[in-house]
Amino acid sequence: MAHVRERSLSPELSSDSLLKRLKTTHSPSTSTVDHRLRFYPGLFGPENVQQLHQAYAGSEPFKYAIVEKLFQDDLLRNVKDECMKELSFTEKETDIYKVNQTGDLASLSYLSEAQLALFPNLLALRDALYSSEFRKFIQAVTGCGPLSGTKQDMSVNSYTQGCHLLNHDDVIGTRRASYILYMPLPYGQEWQQKWGGALELYPVQTGADGIPEPEAAPCKAIPPSWNQFIFFEVQPGKSFHSVEEVVVGGDGRERLSISGWFHVAQEGEEGYQADQAVPELKSSREQLTSSSTTFVAYPDLESLYPDGPLRREYISYLSKFLNPVYLQTRTMKALMARFVVESSIELHHFLSASLVSKLEPDLRSADQADGLDGETRQGRIPLHTAGVSGAWSARGPPHKWRYCTLQKTTEPLRESDTILRQLQDEVFPSDAFRAWLSIMTKLVPLSYAVEARRFRPGLDYTLATSEGDESRLDVVLGLTPQVEVEVEENETQSNGKSKADEKDEEDEKPHGWQSGEWGGWECYMAPHDEDDDPAVYRSGSSKNHQVNNTSGDDDDDDDSTLLTIQPSFNRLLLVLRDEGVMRFVKYVSAAAAGSRWDICAEFNVGMVQDDEEDS
């Protein structure tokens, strides 16, 4: 089972509690070093500052500034060498990011002299960034107000193949300004936009609740460039951004950077204010507390009998769509008994064979037609308009989720669209399916929300949300075509084994969607304390789908991961999700062979009381 850690909306800087306490009281160097000499010539010139300020004020979709050359090139090259030679990177993965990251560079001050001697250039760069001269430069360009030199908050991040950071606004605690300094590798080779890794900036629109939210697609993408420095004031409801997935690697190419935040002036510093104004708008992190699903109530709430057999007319209707084995009374009772104990169950080969024979090939054809299949893209990130045509439209806001949904249209539909619409609009909301669910779960569905979803590779995901005050029954029909490994049985390898024998051995290893490397898995996380956010797990090549593992084989970190389900085809997942349990669909990597498809339904449910409880 996956390992669990705390999570913040941007890759969190890891350091132990002692160093965190020290960091807030760390005193800036009192040496007489002229930090200006570290920076690129002309940076602090009044004319340059004024030009940057004007560009910042007029920038869109929110205010940001770009310094094309920040430091002296020799210094930055030496910093790059120290980072790659002396620093240790840890792979971190959550619902919102995957990145290789060092510890907090503020903690370098507490190393021994021998250890400090390994990082002379990195220390010089860090002290220059948080020097009084550079903080005043940031203030002059942005008008953001006094910044702290004592509360330093930065790390080195390496985005290798598959790494990404999804949409967020950076609003946490006392952060005032965000920044990133690029050192893409290899040195001297210009980073190409098709390699991914661009900083994406999002325009804002007013949501249905009147709160500003990012649009589904970014309007600007800035690829990394050596010694380029990008910074902006952190603003709730405005500073929405993301980092595009890096799609190259293994050959020395990686998106290396130093990123962090300037915080507001701390107590004892010039410009400190004891009573900081509370932002009028919630941060993207605070907006993830609930999913705000809109439900449709069933008109008749009294006609269900979970302990009784399924009515003949319901069996007749459902047999047009479902595998007949799941309509047998004995099978249903056995599965219900298991669900009552485990609160989740997977039903394989759920749809009828006749329906599947039409659906699967047409879903593959849809990806090919939209340029979303692996052969067409060759691992590249598609345009945000890919797959958004005909009956499909992109659903946001991307600081919560982004995927395509099936809409009503007068245009001709693909055969797969017709089947998905029928499942979405007729079968799942039907009285027959409701009665079947009631018998299968011993619950009474009171209202429902159903949608067909398409998660495009390189673009789509949902972030972790929860319902704090009620339980839900999740019903998800996985419809993602799987990748088959084809070999010629008669071909023989140089080691004497036939390819068929090697295929049998390879079949024992997860591949494709089942390996976890393409993302798209559905994950459930345990409730958490108010100050903690557990939607973090350690990355691994395989994300297991175990429920409440009590074997003792895993680390204690695993306690928060309740259930992880890989994308599948023709498999129905039933999960009773308790209040507070978090749920998300992991970002689908550009490396995936195609889209992740499903029919996703949520039901508000009532519990069935036994006669003994009534008496």
XYZ file of C-alpha atoms in Angstrom:
615
model
C 0.000 0.000 0.000
C 1.176 3.504 -0.720
C 3.063 5.467 1.925
C 1.405 8.561 3.341
C 2.759 11.942 4.371
C 1.512 15.438 4.995
C 0.637 17.465 1.964
C 0.499 21.105 0.976
C -0.726 22.504 -2.327
C 2.826 23.093 -3.493
C 5.689 20.649 -2.873
C 6.358 21.028 0.829
C 9.856 21.778 2.062
C 10.959 18.917 4.296
C 12.889 19.634 7.493
C 12.509 18.370 11.034
C 10.669 20.314 13.718
C 13.867 21.714 15.242
C 14.981 23.223 11.956
C 11.494 24.604 11.382
C 11.715 26.397 14.735
C 15.218 27.629 14.000
C 14.195 28.861 10.574
C 11.775 31.448 11.952
C 14.437 32.962 14.219
C 17.397 32.710 11.866
C 19.341 35.974 11.718
C 20.619 37.239 8.371
C 24.331 37.415 7.834
C 25.962 40.502 9.307
C 28.915 40.264 6.925
C 29.794 43.180 4.667
C 29.431 41.128 1.470
C 28.011 43.205 -1.371
C 25.257 40.877 -2.571
C 24.662 43.039 -5.635
C 27.841 41.630 -7.150
C 26.220 38.186 -7.318
C 23.514 39.394 -9.678
C 23.558 40.014 -13.395
C 24.877 43.493 -14.278
C 22.239 46.200 -14.467
C 19.570 44.320 -12.491
C 19.233 46.999 -9.808
C 19.471 49.954 -12.187
C 16.546 52.387 -11.794
C 15.660 52.124 -15.472
C 15.520 48.326 -15.350
C 13.447 48.336 -12.160
C 11.005 50.809 -13.698
C 10.647 48.720 -16.868
C 9.991 45.587 -14.833
C 7.469 47.426 -12.674
C 5.572 48.645 -15.734
C 5.627 45.180 -17.319
C 4.462 43.673 -14.031
C 1.559 46.115 -13.711
C 0.344 45.366 -17.236
C 0.868 41.610 -17.285
C -1.930 39.087 -17.791
C -3.686 36.951 -16.646
C -2.338 38.158 -13.291
C 0.619 40.323 -12.336
C 3.992 38.607 -12.738
C 7.504 39.570 -13.803
C 10.286 37.810 -15.710
C 13.968 38.542 -15.281
C 15.747 36.832 -18.168
C 19.169 36.817 -16.460
C 19.214 37.014 -12.656
C 22.635 35.876 -11.427
C 26.189 35.924 -12.701
C 26.451 32.877 -14.946
C 29.547 31.451 -13.234
C 27.782 31.519 -9.869
C 24.685 29.752 -11.190
C 26.717 27.077 -12.971
C 28.583 26.373 -9.721
C 25.264 26.244 -7.854
C 23.955 23.733 -10.384
C 27.044 21.573 -9.889
C 26.718 21.653 -6.083
C 23.038 20.745 -6.291
C 23.642 17.738 -8.524
C 26.735 16.532 -6.685
C 26.045 17.234 -3.018
C 22.283 17.457 -2.487
C 19.909 14.537 -2.056
C 16.592 14.584 -3.914
C 13.482 12.776 -2.655
C 10.668 11.814 -4.992
C 7.378 13.154 -3.646
C 3.938 12.497 -5.074
C 0.477 13.663 -4.062
C -2.854 14.274 -5.729
C -1.504 17.618 -6.973
C 2.145 17.030 -7.819
C 4.989 14.667 -8.559
C 8.487 16.099 -8.099
C 12.007 15.325 -6.884
C 12.872 17.754 -4.124
C 15.613 18.614 -1.643
C 15.080 19.717 1.944
C 14.561 23.338 2.919
C 17.654 25.320 1.971
C 17.109 27.542 5.017
C 18.410 24.617 7.091
C 21.832 24.877 5.469
C 22.721 27.472 8.096
C 22.698 24.798 10.790
C 25.201 22.446 9.164
C 28.732 21.976 10.464
C 31.565 24.014 8.973
C 32.788 20.946 7.105
C 29.348 20.424 5.595
C 28.946 24.109 4.755
C 32.202 23.955 2.820
C 30.409 21.745 0.273
C 27.947 24.515 -0.641
C 29.783 27.862 -0.909
C 27.970 28.918 -4.061
C 24.538 27.692 -2.986
C 24.876 29.577 0.305
C 25.967 32.697 -1.548
C 22.935 32.465 -3.855
C 20.528 31.850 -0.993
C 21.863 34.776 1.046
C 21.706 37.006 -2.028
C 18.068 36.087 -2.694
C 17.006 36.968 0.847
C 19.317 39.975 1.190
C 17.895 43.390 1.962
C 18.933 44.640 -1.466
C 17.052 41.947 -3.385
C 13.964 42.058 -1.175
C 13.720 45.789 -1.818
C 14.041 45.022 -5.540
C 11.079 42.610 -5.325
C 9.070 45.198 -3.386
C 9.858 47.923 -5.933
C 8.712 45.763 -8.866
C 5.573 44.288 -7.286
C 4.535 46.775 -4.606
C 3.927 43.778 -2.330
C 5.065 45.449 0.902
C 7.807 44.527 3.412
C 9.302 41.042 3.056
C 11.058 38.888 5.623
C 14.756 38.144 5.459
C 14.658 35.794 8.412
C 11.868 33.461 7.316
C 13.466 31.778 4.337
C 11.466 29.222 2.386
C 13.101 27.558 -0.621
C 14.195 24.253 -2.116
C 15.759 22.745 -5.221
C 13.303 20.873 -7.432
C 14.063 18.453 -10.229
C 11.217 17.703 -12.637
C 12.207 14.522 -14.434
C 9.988 12.603 -16.863
C 6.422 12.363 -15.533
C 6.808 15.136 -12.926
C 4.126 17.834 -12.760
C 2.404 20.374 -10.508
C -1.322 20.980 -10.957
C -3.362 24.164 -10.606
C -3.185 26.134 -7.331
C -2.699 29.716 -6.114
C 0.204 29.287 -3.612
C -1.796 30.919 -0.800
C -0.620 29.350 2.461
C 0.217 31.072 5.756
C 2.321 34.230 5.496
C 3.543 33.792 1.925
C 3.666 37.114 0.107
C 5.560 36.457 -3.146
C 6.391 33.291 -5.114
C 9.469 32.804 -7.244
C 11.285 30.277 -9.395
C 14.843 30.339 -10.730
C 15.502 27.982 -13.639
C 18.574 25.801 -14.206
C 17.355 23.366 -16.896
C 19.727 20.565 -17.829
C 21.892 19.928 -19.671
C 23.616 23.299 -19.359
C 24.010 25.079 -22.664
C 21.129 23.309 -24.398
C 17.992 25.368 -24.948
C 14.912 23.786 -23.397
C 12.284 23.030 -26.049
C 8.624 23.745 -25.417
C 7.572 20.274 -26.638
C 9.520 18.762 -23.712
C 6.888 20.085 -21.277
C 7.683 21.720 -17.935
C 6.253 25.137 -18.846
C 4.860 27.421 -16.152
C 1.165 27.781 -17.013
C -0.840 30.862 -15.983
C -4.632 30.808 -15.814
C -7.220 33.526 -16.447
C -9.997 33.875 -13.878
C -13.752 33.816 -14.301
C -16.589 34.205 -11.804
C -17.936 30.853 -10.647
C -21.540 29.889 -10.031
C -21.162 30.857 -6.361
C -19.758 34.271 -7.246
C -16.199 33.321 -6.258
C -13.357 33.844 -8.772
C -12.012 30.575 -10.170
C -9.500 29.649 -12.876
C -10.736 28.803 -16.355
C -10.277 25.227 -17.527
C -7.238 25.989 -19.718
C -4.238 28.293 -19.222
C -3.821 31.327 -21.450
C -0.034 31.526 -21.129
C 2.757 28.933 -20.952
C 6.341 29.998 -20.193
C 8.985 27.318 -20.893
C 12.023 27.252 -18.582
C 15.213 29.043 -19.614
C 18.649 29.048 -17.991
C 19.031 31.768 -15.307
C 15.453 32.978 -15.863
C 13.670 34.237 -12.746
C 9.865 34.507 -12.539
C 8.078 36.012 -9.544
C 4.621 37.258 -8.555
C 2.647 38.330 -5.524
C 0.596 35.534 -3.968
C -3.073 36.456 -4.305
C -6.104 34.309 -3.432
C -8.518 34.134 -6.325
C -5.932 35.402 -8.829
C -2.485 33.761 -8.853
C -3.575 30.410 -10.301
C -0.746 28.547 -12.006
C 0.579 25.055 -12.715
C 3.664 23.301 -14.071
C 3.159 21.242 -17.204
C 4.308 17.620 -17.073
C 7.887 17.021 -18.207
C 7.713 14.403 -20.964
C 11.436 13.781 -21.577
C 14.131 12.290 -19.406
C 16.566 9.491 -18.840
C 19.100 11.227 -21.064
C 20.238 14.103 -18.842
C 17.302 16.396 -19.623
C 15.469 17.652 -16.537
C 13.749 20.810 -15.383
C 16.009 21.837 -12.481
C 15.025 24.923 -10.504
C 15.195 26.705 -7.169
C 11.773 27.804 -6.019
C 10.281 29.254 -2.888
C 8.481 32.135 -1.293
C 9.125 35.466 0.344
C 7.042 35.814 3.508
C 5.661 38.961 5.104
C 7.973 40.733 7.558
C 8.182 38.790 10.811
C 8.102 40.124 14.356
C 11.198 42.237 15.017
C 11.733 43.045 11.321
C 11.145 46.367 9.638
C 7.591 46.630 8.362
C 6.169 43.922 10.662
C 2.425 44.207 11.298
C 0.946 42.305 14.204
C -2.551 42.211 12.728
C -2.342 41.027 9.123
C -5.483 41.580 7.067
C -7.468 38.395 6.454
C -7.943 37.718 2.708
C -11.502 38.213 1.498
C -11.301 35.147 -0.755
C -10.543 31.553 0.188
C -7.324 30.016 -1.081
C -7.429 27.150 -3.577
C -6.509 24.856 -0.665
C -9.470 26.011 1.423
C -11.830 25.553 -1.520
C -11.028 21.814 -1.608
C -12.964 21.098 1.590
C -15.971 19.765 -0.319
C -16.978 18.784 -3.833
C -20.367 20.622 -3.884
C -22.031 17.879 -5.924
C -25.535 18.675 -7.192
C -27.940 15.787 -6.559
C -31.272 14.802 -8.089
C -33.765 13.388 -5.579
C -35.780 10.258 -6.307
C -39.509 11.031 -6.248
C -40.433 7.831 -4.417
C -38.475 7.149 -1.224
C -40.607 4.376 0.228
C -40.690 1.606 -2.390
C -37.338 -0.128 -1.810
C -36.923 -3.490 -0.111
C -33.170 -4.241 0.233
C -33.863 -7.699 1.627
C -36.291 -8.684 -1.081
C -35.705 -10.111 -4.579
C -35.306 -7.841 -7.581
C -38.604 -7.330 -9.365
C -39.094 -9.107 -12.703
C -39.552 -5.911 -14.687
C -36.304 -4.564 -13.228
C -34.450 -7.748 -14.173
C -35.890 -7.525 -17.687
C -34.696 -3.916 -18.067
C -31.227 -4.356 -16.568
C -30.541 -7.538 -18.533
C -30.236 -5.355 -21.642
C -27.122 -3.766 -20.147
C -25.685 -5.886 -17.309
C -23.913 -9.211 -17.216
C -26.749 -11.608 -16.273
C -24.689 -13.190 -13.476
C -25.109 -9.992 -11.442
C -28.896 -10.272 -11.654
C -29.033 -13.699 -10.000
C -30.469 -13.599 -6.491
C -27.853 -15.915 -5.007
C -24.990 -13.900 -6.478
C -26.459 -10.616 -5.314
C -26.899 -11.835 -1.751
C -23.345 -13.178 -1.588
C -21.915 -9.904 -2.895
C -24.105 -7.890 -0.521
C -22.794 -9.844 2.475
C -19.248 -9.045 1.394
C -20.014 -5.366 0.827
C -21.613 -5.002 4.269
C -18.389 -6.240 5.862
C -15.828 -4.451 3.665
C -17.752 -1.302 2.556
C -16.356 -1.724 -0.961
C -16.473 -4.282 -3.743
C -15.355 -4.629 -7.381
C -17.526 -6.350 -9.959
C -15.596 -7.488 -13.036
C -17.156 -7.941 -16.504
C -20.095 -5.843 -15.347
C -21.672 -4.859 -18.652
C -23.086 -7.405 -21.072
C -20.773 -8.843 -23.724
C -22.877 -7.420 -26.561
C -22.568 -3.882 -25.169
C -18.840 -4.226 -24.548
C -18.197 -5.460 -28.079
C -19.522 -2.135 -29.398
C -18.129 0.147 -26.712
C -14.454 -0.801 -26.370
C -13.329 -0.493 -30.020
C -15.185 2.779 -30.462
C -13.543 4.326 -27.373
C -10.155 3.473 -28.881
C -11.280 5.005 -32.183
C -12.402 8.168 -30.377
C -8.899 8.667 -28.974
C -7.399 8.142 -32.420
C -9.813 10.611 -34.007
C -8.984 13.250 -31.366
C -5.227 12.701 -31.521
C -5.167 11.407 -27.946
C -3.921 7.885 -28.600
C -0.344 7.055 -27.677
C 0.787 6.343 -31.227
C -0.287 9.778 -32.467
C 1.095 11.776 -29.533
C 4.290 9.763 -28.909
C 4.209 10.807 -25.264
C 3.692 14.520 -25.970
C 1.165 16.716 -24.188
C -1.916 17.401 -26.341
C -3.543 20.770 -26.858
C -6.179 21.733 -24.300
C -8.730 21.680 -27.118
C -8.089 17.993 -27.828
C -11.197 15.897 -27.245
C -13.333 18.992 -26.652
C -15.753 18.788 -29.540
C -19.149 17.386 -30.416
C -20.790 16.126 -27.246
C -17.733 16.550 -25.005
C -16.684 19.688 -23.106
C -13.969 20.392 -20.522
C -15.158 20.716 -16.942
C -13.311 22.766 -14.321
C -12.361 24.651 -12.292
C -8.851 23.177 -12.515
C -7.909 24.064 -8.923
C -10.417 21.316 -8.056
C -10.632 19.136 -11.168
C -10.378 19.058 -14.938
C -11.869 16.405 -17.210
C -14.348 16.140 -20.078
C -18.046 15.489 -19.607
C -20.742 14.354 -22.007
C -23.175 17.159 -22.824
C -26.444 17.320 -24.712
C -25.957 18.152 -28.376
C -27.807 18.065 -31.676
C -24.701 16.860 -33.507
C -24.431 13.216 -34.602
C -22.948 11.016 -31.865
C -20.329 8.305 -32.032
C -21.624 4.862 -31.079
C -19.621 4.994 -27.843
C -21.123 8.411 -27.015
C -24.613 7.015 -27.519
C -23.914 4.097 -25.164
C -22.282 6.329 -22.536
C -25.194 8.764 -22.678
C -27.677 5.939 -22.224
C -25.764 4.655 -19.191
C -25.479 8.188 -17.799
C -29.002 9.469 -18.454
C -31.128 6.321 -18.317
C -29.561 3.256 -16.702
C -27.778 4.649 -13.644
C -30.662 7.002 -12.636
C -33.325 4.339 -13.254
C -35.562 2.842 -10.575
C -34.313 -0.591 -11.627
C -30.655 0.273 -11.010
C -31.587 1.988 -7.747
C -33.371 -1.166 -6.556
C -30.400 -3.298 -7.638
C -28.000 -1.024 -5.692
C -30.207 -1.226 -2.631
C -30.106 -5.024 -2.633
C -26.358 -5.083 -3.339
C -25.460 -2.662 -0.520
C -28.359 -2.872 1.962
C -28.612 0.903 1.620
C -31.433 3.114 0.365
C -30.343 5.557 -2.386
C -32.159 8.856 -1.778
C -30.683 11.042 -4.515
C -28.065 10.729 -7.247
C -25.550 12.524 -9.449
C -24.180 10.763 -12.546
C -21.734 11.808 -15.241
C -19.696 10.148 -17.962
C -16.079 11.297 -17.664
C -13.101 11.333 -19.981
C -9.658 12.054 -18.537
C -7.312 13.057 -21.355
C -3.633 12.071 -21.060
C -1.383 14.988 -20.148
C -4.302 17.169 -19.051
C -6.917 15.788 -16.667
C -7.394 14.835 -12.991
C -9.411 15.537 -9.852
C -7.886 16.829 -6.605
C -8.693 15.467 -3.159
C -12.047 16.593 -1.796
C -14.258 15.276 0.982
C -17.743 15.576 2.406
C -17.510 16.544 6.042
C -21.019 15.819 7.267
C -22.449 12.859 5.366
C -21.666 9.475 3.850
C -21.896 8.767 0.136
C -22.191 5.647 -1.983
C -19.754 5.925 -4.890
C -20.528 3.833 -7.979
C -17.867 3.997 -10.681
C -17.912 1.957 -13.873
C -14.382 1.833 -15.290
C -14.328 1.888 -19.090
C -10.645 2.457 -19.876
C -9.407 0.163 -22.676
C -6.399 -1.826 -21.523
C -3.114 -2.311 -23.342
C -2.335 -5.812 -24.532
C 1.243 -7.029 -25.037
C 1.432 -8.972 -28.289
C 4.232 -11.420 -29.118
C 4.821 -14.134 -31.665
C 4.715 -17.504 -29.950
C 7.343 -19.113 -32.212
C 9.997 -16.408 -31.861
C 12.947 -17.324 -29.656
C 15.265 -14.972 -27.744
C 19.044 -15.301 -27.577
C 18.690 -16.635 -24.020
C 16.812 -19.680 -25.332
C 13.416 -18.568 -24.047
C 10.556 -18.074 -26.429
C 8.891 -14.704 -26.520
C 5.720 -16.421 -25.340
C 7.544 -17.689 -22.228
C 8.895 -14.233 -21.550
C 5.421 -12.815 -22.067
C 4.093 -15.137 -19.356
C 6.779 -13.840 -17.018
C 6.054 -10.237 -17.957
C 2.318 -10.772 -17.434
C 3.072 -11.332 -13.760
C 4.430 -7.782 -13.575
C 2.028 -4.825 -13.730
C 2.222 -2.958 -17.020
C 0.319 -0.173 -18.692
C -2.383 1.296 -16.477
C -1.825 -1.383 -13.840
C 1.795 -0.298 -13.242
C 0.660 3.034 -11.803
C 3.088 5.007 -13.965
C 0.311 6.396 -16.169
C -1.684 7.722 -13.213
C -5.464 7.794 -13.409
C -5.984 5.684 -10.304
C -8.852 6.417 -7.925
C -7.644 6.930 -4.361
C -9.473 7.139 -1.026
C -7.749 8.694 2.000
C -8.770 8.568 5.670
C -10.204 11.632 7.474
C -7.596 13.970 8.921
C -7.145 16.571 11.624
C -7.914 20.185 10.779
C -4.255 21.168 10.632
C -3.136 18.143 8.636
C -3.812 17.084 5.105
C -3.038 13.413 4.478
C -3.520 13.313 0.711
C 0.136 12.514 0.188
C 1.667 9.147 -0.508
C 5.106 8.080 -1.511
C 5.508 7.407 -5.192
C 6.015 3.840 -6.279
C 5.888 1.819 -9.457
C 2.692 0.148 -8.320
C -0.269 1.565 -6.389
C -1.979 -1.352 -4.664
C -5.745 -1.619 -4.362
C -5.983 -2.994 -0.829
C -8.628 -2.034 1.700
C -7.793 -1.468 5.365
C -4.649 -3.590 5.240
C -4.019 -5.033 8.707
C -1.210 -7.425 7.859
C 1.425 -5.268 9.483
C 3.690 -5.599 6.463
C 3.473 -1.921 5.535
C 4.853 1.092 7.340
C 2.698 3.091 9.707
C 2.614 5.815 7.048
C 0.109 3.702 5.100
C -2.725 4.077 7.605
C -4.327 6.987 5.738
C -4.577 5.177 2.384
C -7.826 3.236 2.449
C -8.259 2.189 -1.160
C -6.502 2.632 -4.497
C -8.046 1.352 -7.725
C -6.252 1.318 -11.068
C -8.090 2.256 -14.289
C -9.908 -0.735 -15.720
C -12.361 -1.735 -18.395
C -15.856 -3.025 -17.613
C -15.381 -3.135 -13.839
C -17.874 -1.614 -11.394
C -16.588 -0.226 -8.100
C -18.939 0.245 -5.157
C -17.590 2.204 -2.180
C -19.395 3.459 0.912
C -17.450 6.658 1.603
C -17.724 7.847 5.190
C -17.858 11.518 6.094
C -14.452 13.195 5.918
C -12.905 10.549 3.639
C -10.963 12.216 0.808
C -11.138 11.042 -2.777
C -9.324 11.898 -6.001
C -8.380 10.636 -9.469
C -4.642 11.003 -10.062
C -3.479 13.117 -13.007
C -3.301 11.035 -16.197
C 0.242 11.170 -17.564
C 1.041 12.113 -21.138
C 2.773 8.725 -21.312
C -0.613 6.945 -21.168
C -1.787 5.029 -24.228
C -5.095 6.901 -24.308
C -7.871 8.455 -22.260
C -9.212 7.176 -18.950
C -13.007 6.717 -19.277
C -15.686 6.011 -16.676
C -19.271 6.514 -15.576
C -19.101 8.098 -12.129
C -22.124 8.226 -9.843
C -22.622 9.403 -6.269
C -25.653 8.558 -4.168
C -26.892 10.075 -0.950
C -28.052 7.043 0.996
C -30.085 6.072 4.027
C -29.357 3.106 6.260
C -31.730 0.168 6.652
C -32.620 -0.536 10.263
C -33.115 -4.112 11.401
C -36.346 -5.055 13.109
C -34.445 -5.626 16.362
C -33.276 -2.009 16.301
C -36.844 -0.754 15.814
C -38.251 -2.638 18.746
